[in-house]
Short mmCIF file of C-alpha atoms and ligand atoms in Angstrom, two decimals:
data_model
loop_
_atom_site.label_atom_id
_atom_site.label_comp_id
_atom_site.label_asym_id
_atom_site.label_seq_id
_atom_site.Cartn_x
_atom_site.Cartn_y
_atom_site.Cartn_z
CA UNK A 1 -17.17 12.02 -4.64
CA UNK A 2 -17.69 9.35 -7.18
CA UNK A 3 -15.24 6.41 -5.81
CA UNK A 4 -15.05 2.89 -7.88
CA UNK A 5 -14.88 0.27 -4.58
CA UNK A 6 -13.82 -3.52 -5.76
CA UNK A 7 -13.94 -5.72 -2.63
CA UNK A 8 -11.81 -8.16 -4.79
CA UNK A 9 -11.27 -11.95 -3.30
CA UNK A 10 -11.05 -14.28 0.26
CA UNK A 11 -10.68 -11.24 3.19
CA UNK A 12 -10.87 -8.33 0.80
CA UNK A 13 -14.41 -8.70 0.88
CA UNK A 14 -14.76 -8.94 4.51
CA UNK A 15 -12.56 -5.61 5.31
CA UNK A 16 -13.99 -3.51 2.63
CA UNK A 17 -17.28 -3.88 4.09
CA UNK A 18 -16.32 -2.45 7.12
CA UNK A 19 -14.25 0.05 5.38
CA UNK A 20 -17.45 1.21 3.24
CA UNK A 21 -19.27 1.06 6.65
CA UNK A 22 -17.00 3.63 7.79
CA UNK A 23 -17.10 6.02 5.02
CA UNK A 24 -20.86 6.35 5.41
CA UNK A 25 -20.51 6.87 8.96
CA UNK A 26 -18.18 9.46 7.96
CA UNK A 27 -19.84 10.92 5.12
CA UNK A 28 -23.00 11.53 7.60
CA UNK A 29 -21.16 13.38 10.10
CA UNK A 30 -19.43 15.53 7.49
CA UNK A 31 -22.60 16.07 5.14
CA UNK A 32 -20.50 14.42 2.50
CA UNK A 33 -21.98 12.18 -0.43
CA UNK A 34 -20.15 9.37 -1.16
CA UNK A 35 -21.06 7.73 -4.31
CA UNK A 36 -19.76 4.66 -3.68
CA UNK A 37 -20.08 2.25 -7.14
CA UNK A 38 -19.21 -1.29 -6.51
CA UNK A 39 -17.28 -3.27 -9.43
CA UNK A 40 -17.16 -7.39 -9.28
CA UNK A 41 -13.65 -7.49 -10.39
CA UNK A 42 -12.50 -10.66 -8.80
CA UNK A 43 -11.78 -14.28 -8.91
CA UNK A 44 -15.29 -15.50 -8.52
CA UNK A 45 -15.99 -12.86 -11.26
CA UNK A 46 -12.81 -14.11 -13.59
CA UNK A 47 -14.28 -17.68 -13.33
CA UNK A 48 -17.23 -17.25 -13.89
CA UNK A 49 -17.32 -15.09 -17.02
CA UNK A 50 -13.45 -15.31 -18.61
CA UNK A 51 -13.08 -11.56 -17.94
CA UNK A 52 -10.96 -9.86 -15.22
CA UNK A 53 -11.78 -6.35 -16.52
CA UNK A 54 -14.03 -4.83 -19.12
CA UNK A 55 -12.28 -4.29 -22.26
CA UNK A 56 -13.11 -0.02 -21.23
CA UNK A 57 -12.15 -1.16 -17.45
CA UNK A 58 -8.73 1.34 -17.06
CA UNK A 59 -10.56 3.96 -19.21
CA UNK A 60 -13.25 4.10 -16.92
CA UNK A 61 -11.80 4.25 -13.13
CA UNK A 62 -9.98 6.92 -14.60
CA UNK A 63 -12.23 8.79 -16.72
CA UNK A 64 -15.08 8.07 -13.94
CA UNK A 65 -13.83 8.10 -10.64
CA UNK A 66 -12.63 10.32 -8.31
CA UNK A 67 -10.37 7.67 -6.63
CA UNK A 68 -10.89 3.89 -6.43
CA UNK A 69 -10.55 1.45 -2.98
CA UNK A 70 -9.48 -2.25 -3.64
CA UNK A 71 -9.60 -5.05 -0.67
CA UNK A 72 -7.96 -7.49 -1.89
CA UNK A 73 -6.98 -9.91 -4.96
CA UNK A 74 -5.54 -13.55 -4.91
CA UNK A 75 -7.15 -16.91 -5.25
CA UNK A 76 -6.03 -20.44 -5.06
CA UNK A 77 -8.16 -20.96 -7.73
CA UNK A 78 -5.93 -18.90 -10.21
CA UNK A 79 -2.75 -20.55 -10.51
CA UNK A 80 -1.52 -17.35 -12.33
CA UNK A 81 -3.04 -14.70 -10.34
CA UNK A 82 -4.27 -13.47 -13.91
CA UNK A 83 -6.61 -11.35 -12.39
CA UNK A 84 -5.02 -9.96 -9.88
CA UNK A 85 -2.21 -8.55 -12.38
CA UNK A 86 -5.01 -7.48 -14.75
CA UNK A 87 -7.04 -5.88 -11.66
CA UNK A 88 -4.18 -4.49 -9.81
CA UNK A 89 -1.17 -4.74 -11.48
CA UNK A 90 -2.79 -3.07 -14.47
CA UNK A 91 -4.50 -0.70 -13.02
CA UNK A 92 -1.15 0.81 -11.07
CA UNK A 93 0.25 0.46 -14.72
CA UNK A 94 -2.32 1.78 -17.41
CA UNK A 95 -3.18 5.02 -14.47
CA UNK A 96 0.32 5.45 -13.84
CA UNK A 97 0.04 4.77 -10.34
CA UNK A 98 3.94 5.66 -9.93
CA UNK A 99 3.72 6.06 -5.87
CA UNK A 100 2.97 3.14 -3.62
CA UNK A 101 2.70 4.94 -0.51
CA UNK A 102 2.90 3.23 2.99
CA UNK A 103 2.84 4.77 5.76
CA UNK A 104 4.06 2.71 9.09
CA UNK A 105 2.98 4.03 12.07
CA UNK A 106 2.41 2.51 15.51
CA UNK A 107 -0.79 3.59 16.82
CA UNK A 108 -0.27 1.86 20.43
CA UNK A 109 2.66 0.95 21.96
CA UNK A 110 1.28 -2.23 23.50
CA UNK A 111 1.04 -3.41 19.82
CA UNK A 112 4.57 -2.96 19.10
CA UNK A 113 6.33 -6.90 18.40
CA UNK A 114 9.55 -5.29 19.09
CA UNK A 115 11.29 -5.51 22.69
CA UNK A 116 11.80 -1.95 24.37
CA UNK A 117 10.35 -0.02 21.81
CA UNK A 118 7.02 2.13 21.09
CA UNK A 119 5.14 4.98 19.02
CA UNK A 120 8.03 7.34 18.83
CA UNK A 121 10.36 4.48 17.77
CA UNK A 122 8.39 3.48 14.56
CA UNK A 123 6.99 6.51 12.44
CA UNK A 124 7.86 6.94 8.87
CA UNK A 125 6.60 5.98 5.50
CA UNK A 126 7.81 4.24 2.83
CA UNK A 127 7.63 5.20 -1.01
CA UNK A 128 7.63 2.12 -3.25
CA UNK A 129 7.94 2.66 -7.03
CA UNK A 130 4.91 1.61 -8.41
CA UNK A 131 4.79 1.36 -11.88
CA UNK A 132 8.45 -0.64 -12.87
CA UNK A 133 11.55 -2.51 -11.65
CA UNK A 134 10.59 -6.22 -11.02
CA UNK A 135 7.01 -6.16 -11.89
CA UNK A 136 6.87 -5.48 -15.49
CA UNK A 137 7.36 -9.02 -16.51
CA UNK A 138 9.87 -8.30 -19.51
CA UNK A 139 11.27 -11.87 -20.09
CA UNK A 140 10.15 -15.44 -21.25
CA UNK A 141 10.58 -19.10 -20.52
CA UNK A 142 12.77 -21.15 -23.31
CA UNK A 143 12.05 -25.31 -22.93
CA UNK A 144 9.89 -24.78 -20.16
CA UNK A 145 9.34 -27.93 -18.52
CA UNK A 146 12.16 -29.40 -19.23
CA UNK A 147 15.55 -30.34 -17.98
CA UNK A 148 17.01 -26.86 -20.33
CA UNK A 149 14.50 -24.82 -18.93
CA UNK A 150 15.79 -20.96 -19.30
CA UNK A 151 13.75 -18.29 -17.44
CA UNK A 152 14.78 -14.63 -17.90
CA UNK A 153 12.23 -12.13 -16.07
CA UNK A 154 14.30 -8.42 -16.30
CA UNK A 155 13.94 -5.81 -13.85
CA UNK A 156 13.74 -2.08 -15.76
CA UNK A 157 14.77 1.29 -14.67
CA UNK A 158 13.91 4.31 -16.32
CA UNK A 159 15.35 7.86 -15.59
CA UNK A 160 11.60 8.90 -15.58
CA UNK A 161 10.75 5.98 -13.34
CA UNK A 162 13.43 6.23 -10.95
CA UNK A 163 13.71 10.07 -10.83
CA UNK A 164 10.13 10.98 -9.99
CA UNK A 165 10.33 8.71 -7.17
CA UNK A 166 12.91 10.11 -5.61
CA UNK A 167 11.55 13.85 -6.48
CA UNK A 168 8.48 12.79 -4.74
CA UNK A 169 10.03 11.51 -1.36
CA UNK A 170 12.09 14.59 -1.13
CA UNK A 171 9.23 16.66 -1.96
CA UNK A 172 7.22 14.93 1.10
CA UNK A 173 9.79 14.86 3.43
CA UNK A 174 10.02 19.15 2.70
CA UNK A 175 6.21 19.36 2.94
CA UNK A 176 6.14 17.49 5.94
CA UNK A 177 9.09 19.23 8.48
CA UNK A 178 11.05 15.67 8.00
CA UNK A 179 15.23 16.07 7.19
CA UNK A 180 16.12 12.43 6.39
CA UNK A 181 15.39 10.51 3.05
CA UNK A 182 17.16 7.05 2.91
CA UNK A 183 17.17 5.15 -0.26
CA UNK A 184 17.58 1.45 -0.41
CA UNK A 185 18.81 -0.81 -3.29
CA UNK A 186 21.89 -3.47 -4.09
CA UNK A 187 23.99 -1.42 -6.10
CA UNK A 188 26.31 -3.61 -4.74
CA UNK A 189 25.68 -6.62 -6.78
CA UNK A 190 22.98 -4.93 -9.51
CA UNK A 191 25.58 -2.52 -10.92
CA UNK A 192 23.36 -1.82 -13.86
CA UNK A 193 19.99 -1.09 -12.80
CA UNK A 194 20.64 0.12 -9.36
CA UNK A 195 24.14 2.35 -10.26
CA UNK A 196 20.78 4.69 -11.74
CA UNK A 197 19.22 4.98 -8.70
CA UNK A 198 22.64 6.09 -7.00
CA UNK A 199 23.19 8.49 -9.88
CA UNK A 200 19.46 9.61 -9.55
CA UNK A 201 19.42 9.75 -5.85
CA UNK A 202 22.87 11.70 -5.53
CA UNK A 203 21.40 14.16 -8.06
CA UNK A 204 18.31 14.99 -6.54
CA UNK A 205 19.62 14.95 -2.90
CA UNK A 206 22.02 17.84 -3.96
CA UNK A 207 18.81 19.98 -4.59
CA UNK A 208 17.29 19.60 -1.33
CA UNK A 209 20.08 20.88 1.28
CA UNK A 210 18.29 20.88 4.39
CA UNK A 211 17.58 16.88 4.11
CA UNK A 212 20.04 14.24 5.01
CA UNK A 213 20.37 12.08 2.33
CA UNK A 214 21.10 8.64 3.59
CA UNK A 215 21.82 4.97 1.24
CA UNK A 216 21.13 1.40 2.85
CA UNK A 217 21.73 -1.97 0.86
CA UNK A 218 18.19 -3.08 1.03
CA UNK A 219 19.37 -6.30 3.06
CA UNK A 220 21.12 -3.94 5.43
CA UNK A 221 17.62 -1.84 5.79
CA UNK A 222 15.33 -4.97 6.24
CA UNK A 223 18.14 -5.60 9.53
CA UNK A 224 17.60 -2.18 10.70
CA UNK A 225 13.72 -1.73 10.50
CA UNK A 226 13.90 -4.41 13.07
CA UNK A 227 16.97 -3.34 15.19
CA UNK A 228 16.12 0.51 15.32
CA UNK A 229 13.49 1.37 13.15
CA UNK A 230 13.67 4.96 15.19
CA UNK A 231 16.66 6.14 12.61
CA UNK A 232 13.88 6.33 9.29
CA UNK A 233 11.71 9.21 8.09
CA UNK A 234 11.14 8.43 4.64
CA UNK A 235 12.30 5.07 3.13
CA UNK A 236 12.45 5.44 -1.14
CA UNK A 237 13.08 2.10 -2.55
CA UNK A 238 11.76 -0.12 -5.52
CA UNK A 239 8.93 -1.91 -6.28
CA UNK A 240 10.26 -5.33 -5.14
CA UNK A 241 12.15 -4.14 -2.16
CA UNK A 242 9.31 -1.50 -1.53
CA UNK A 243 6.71 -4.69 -1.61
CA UNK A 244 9.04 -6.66 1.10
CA UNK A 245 10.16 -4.21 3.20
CA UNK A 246 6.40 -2.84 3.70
CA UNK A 247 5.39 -6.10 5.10
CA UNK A 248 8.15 -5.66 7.79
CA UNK A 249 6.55 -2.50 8.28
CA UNK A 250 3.45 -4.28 8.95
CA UNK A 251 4.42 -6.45 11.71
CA UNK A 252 6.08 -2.88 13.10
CA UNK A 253 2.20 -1.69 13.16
CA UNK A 254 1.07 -4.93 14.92
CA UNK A 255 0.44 -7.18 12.22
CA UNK A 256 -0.32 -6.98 8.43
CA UNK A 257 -3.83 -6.16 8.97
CA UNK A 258 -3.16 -3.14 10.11
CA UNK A 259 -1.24 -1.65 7.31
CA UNK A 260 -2.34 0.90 4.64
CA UNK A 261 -1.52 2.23 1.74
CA UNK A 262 -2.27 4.51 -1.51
CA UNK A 263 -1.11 3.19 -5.05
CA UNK A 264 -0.98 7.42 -6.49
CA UNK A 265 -0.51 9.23 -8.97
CA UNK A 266 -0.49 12.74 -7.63
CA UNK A 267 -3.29 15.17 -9.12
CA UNK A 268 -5.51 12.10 -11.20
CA UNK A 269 -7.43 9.08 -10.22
CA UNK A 270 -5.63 6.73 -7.52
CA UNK A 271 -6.01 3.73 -5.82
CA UNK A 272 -6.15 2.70 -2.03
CA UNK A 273 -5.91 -0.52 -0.45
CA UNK A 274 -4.82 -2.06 2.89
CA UNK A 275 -1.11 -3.56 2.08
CA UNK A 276 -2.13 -7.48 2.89
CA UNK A 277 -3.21 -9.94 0.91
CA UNK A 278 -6.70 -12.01 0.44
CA UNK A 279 -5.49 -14.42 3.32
CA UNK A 280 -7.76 -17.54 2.68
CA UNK A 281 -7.60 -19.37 5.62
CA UNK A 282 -9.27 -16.34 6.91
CA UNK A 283 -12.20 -15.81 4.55
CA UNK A 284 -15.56 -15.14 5.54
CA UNK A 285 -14.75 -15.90 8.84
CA UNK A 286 -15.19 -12.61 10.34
CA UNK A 287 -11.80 -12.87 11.66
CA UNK A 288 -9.70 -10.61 9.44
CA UNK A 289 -8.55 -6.94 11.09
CA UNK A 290 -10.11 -4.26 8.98
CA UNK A 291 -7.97 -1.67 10.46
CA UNK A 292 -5.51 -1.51 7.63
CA UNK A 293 -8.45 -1.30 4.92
CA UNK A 294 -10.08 1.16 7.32
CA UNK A 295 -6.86 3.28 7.20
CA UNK A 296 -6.38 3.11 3.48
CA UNK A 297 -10.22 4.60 3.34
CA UNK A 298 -8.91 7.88 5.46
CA UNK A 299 -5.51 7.91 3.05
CA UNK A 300 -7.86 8.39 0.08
CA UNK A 301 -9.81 10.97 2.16
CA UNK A 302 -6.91 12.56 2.86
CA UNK A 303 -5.81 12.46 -0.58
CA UNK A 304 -8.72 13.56 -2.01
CA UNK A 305 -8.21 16.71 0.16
CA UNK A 306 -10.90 15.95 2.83
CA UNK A 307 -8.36 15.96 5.79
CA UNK A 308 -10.95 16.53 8.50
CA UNK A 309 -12.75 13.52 7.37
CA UNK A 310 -9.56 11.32 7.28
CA UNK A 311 -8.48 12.37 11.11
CA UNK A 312 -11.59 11.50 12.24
CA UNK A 313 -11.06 7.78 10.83
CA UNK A 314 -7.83 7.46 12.35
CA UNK A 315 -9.27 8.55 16.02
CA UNK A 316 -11.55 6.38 15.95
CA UNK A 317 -9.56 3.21 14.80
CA UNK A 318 -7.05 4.76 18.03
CA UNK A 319 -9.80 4.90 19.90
CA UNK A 320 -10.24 1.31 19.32
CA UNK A 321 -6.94 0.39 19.97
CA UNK A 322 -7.21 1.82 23.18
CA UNK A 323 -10.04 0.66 24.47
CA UNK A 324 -9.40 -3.02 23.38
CA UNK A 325 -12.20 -3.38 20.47
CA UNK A 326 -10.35 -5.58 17.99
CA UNK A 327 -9.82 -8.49 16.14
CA UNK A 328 -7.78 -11.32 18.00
CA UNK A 329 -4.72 -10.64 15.41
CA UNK A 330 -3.95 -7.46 17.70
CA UNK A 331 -5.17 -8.96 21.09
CA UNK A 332 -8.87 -8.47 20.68
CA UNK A 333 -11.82 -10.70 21.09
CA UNK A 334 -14.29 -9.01 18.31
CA UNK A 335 -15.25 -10.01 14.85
CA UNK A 336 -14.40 -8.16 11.94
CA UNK A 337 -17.80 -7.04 11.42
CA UNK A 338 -17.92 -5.55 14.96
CA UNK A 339 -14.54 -3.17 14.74
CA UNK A 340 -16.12 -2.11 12.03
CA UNK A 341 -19.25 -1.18 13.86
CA UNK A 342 -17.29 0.18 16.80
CA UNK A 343 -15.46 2.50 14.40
CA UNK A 344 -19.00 3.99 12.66
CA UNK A 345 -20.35 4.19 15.77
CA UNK A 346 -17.48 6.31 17.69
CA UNK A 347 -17.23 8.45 14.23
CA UNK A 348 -20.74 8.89 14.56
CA UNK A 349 -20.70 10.06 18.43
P1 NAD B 401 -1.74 -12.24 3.03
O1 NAD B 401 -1.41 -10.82 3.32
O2 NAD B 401 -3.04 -12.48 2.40
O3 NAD B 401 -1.73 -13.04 4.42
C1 NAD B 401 -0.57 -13.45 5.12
C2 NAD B 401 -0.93 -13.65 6.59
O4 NAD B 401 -1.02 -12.39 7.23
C3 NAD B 401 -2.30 -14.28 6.82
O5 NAD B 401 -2.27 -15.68 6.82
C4 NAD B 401 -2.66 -13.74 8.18
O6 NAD B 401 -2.02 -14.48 9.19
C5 NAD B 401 -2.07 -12.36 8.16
N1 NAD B 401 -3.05 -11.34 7.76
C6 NAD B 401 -3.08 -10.66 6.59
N2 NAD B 401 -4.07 -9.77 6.59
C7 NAD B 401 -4.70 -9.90 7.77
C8 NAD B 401 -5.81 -9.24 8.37
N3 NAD B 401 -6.47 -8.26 7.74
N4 NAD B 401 -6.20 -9.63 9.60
C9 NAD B 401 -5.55 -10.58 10.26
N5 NAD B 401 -4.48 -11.23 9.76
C10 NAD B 401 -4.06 -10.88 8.53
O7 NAD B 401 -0.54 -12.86 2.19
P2 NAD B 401 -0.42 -14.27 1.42
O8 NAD B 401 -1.04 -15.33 2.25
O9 NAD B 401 0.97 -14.36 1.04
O10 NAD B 401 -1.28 -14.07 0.11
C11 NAD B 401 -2.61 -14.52 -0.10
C12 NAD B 401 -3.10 -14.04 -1.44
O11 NAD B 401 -3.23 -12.62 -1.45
C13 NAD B 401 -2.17 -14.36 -2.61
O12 NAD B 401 -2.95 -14.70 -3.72
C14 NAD B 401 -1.42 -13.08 -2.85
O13 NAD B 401 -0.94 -12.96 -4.16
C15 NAD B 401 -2.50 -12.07 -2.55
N6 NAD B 401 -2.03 -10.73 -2.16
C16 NAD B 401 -2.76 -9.68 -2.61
C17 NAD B 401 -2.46 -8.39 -2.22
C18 NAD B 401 -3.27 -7.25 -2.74
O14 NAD B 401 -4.30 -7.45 -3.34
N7 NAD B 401 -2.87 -6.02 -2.53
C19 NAD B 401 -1.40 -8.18 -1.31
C20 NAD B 401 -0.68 -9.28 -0.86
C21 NAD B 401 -1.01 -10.56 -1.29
C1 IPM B 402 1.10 -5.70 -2.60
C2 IPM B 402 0.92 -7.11 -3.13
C3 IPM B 402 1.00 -7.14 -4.64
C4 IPM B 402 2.39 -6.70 -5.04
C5 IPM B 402 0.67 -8.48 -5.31
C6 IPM B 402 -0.67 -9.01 -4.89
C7 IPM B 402 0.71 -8.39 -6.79
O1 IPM B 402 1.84 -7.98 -2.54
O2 IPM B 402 0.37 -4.81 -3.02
O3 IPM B 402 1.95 -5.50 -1.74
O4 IPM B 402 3.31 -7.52 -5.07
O5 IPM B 402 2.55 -5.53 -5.31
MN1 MN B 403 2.89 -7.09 -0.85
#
């Protein structure tokens, strides 16, 4: 398997090394050759030489890899984050990337922020639209900088956008033995964009019978993950409201390091990448949890259809969690550079 791997900026860096640790650990056990080709894409990168991505850069993660693993992208240094949207947002754009999906599971009760709750309270996943809504920066900025500053940034909602979405968490929930799809948006206030998605949702629902089709107001949903998070299966949202609420969903897994996530497009080339950000106070401090990164590695496993290879990952980042070998964002007292070697090393065993 021919995988494009772009560490990216601050803790990115740090985590995908232990996820690439991993993956050879795992690709030795299973007589598997991973070809794993690193790419520089990154602020350092940006700075130094003007480009975020080769002119081919789109072309060739999809024309030349099998799937591709990001850590992360953000600098201080780039005001605009112009990389980042080149690097990420462009590459869920120009491969059609149309599912974010992101999983939250608890793997340990004891990591569970939430009062009287555990594992079997907070298990579902969440499909974010990936490739519209708020983040194709239709608009502009008329006076900017002045006093009559008008700034107009539209949200858009195709049929096609909004419809395979939907298709797709009803689809998984079938595959998967779940009944209950909710969908989350404010058609109470956005009674353009979102009255789609109700029309969309109410369609599709009707062809799936043996699902309960639920509706939250996102603000209503962000309330509830918290209060009873037990009551979700399969969350369908947008890309906005996806991005937010799957940060929730992190601190439901212990913290945002230990959230993962696949940025697909079923059938071609996709992209996988723990759900946090760079995190620059924590950079290169061996310090960041690579558990989420980790995670994201056995989701593109999984994807790629190597399922035995992706269980193994996640019993061995259990494993961890049971027997206390973690960073100190989840109660541990190793580095980031030693989970990772804990992990190899039980995979390995
Ligand atoms: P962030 O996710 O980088 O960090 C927020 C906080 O979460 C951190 O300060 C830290 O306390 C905690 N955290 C996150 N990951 C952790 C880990 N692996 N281990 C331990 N603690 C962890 O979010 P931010 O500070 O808002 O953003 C920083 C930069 O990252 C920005 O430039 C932002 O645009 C970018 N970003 C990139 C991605 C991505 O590439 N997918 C995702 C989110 C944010
Ligand atoms: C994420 C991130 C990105 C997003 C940023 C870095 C562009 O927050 O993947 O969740 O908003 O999609
Ligand atoms: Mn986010």
């Amino acid at each position: 398997m021919r995988i494009a791997v772009i560490p990216g900026d601050g803790i990115g860096k740090d985590v995908t090394a232990e996820a690439v640790k991993v993956l050879r650990a795992v690709g030795e056990v299973f007589g598997r050759t991973f070809d794993l080709v690193h790419l520089p894409w990154s602020a350092d990168h940006y700075l130094a030489t003007g480009e975020t991505l080769p002119a081919n850069g789109y072309q060739m993660l999809r024309d030349q890899f099998q799937a591709i693993f990001v850590g992360a992208l953000g600098d201080p240094r780039v005001g605009d984050n112009k990389h980042a949207r080149d690097i990420l947002l462009g590459t869920r754009f120009e491969l059609d990337l149309y599912v974010n999906y992101r999983p939250v599971r608890l793997l340990d009760d004891r990591l569970c922020p939430l009062k009287d709750r555990g594992r079997k309270d907070i298990n579902f996943v969440v499909f974010r639209e990936n490739t519209e809504g708020a983040y194709v920066s239709v608009g502009g900025r008329f006076k900017a900088g002045t006093a009559d500053e008008v700034a107009i940034q539209e949200e858009v909602n195709t049929f096609k956008g909004v419809n395979r979405i939907i298709r797709h968490a009803f689809e998984y929930a079938v595959a998967n033995g779940l009944t209950k799809v909710c969908m989350a948006d404010k058609s109470n206030v956005m009674q353009q964009g979102h009255a789609l998605w109700q029309r969309v949702y109410k369609q599709v629902a009707a062809e799936y019978p043996a699902v309960t089709a639920t509706h939250q107001y996102i603000d209503a949903l962000a309330m509830f993950l918290v209060k009873d998070p037990g009551q979700y299966q399969v969350i369908v949202t947008n890309n906005l409201f996806g991005d937010i609420v799957t940060d929730i969903g992190g601190a439901l897994q212990g913290g945002l390091g230990m959230a993962a996530s696949g940025n697909i497009h079923p059938g071609k080339t996709s992209l996988f990448e723990p759900v946090h950000g760079s995190a620059p106070p924590l950079a290169g401090k061996n310090v960041a949890n690579p558990m989420g990164a980790i995670l994201s590695s056995a989701l593109m496993l999984e994807t790629l259809g190597a399922v035995d290879e992706a269980r193994a990952i996640e019993r061995a980042v259990e494993a961890a969690i049971v027997e206390d070998q973690t960073t100190a964002d989840i109660g541990g007292r190793l580095g980031t550079r030693e989970v990772g070697d804990w992990i190899a090393k039980r995979i390995q065993n």
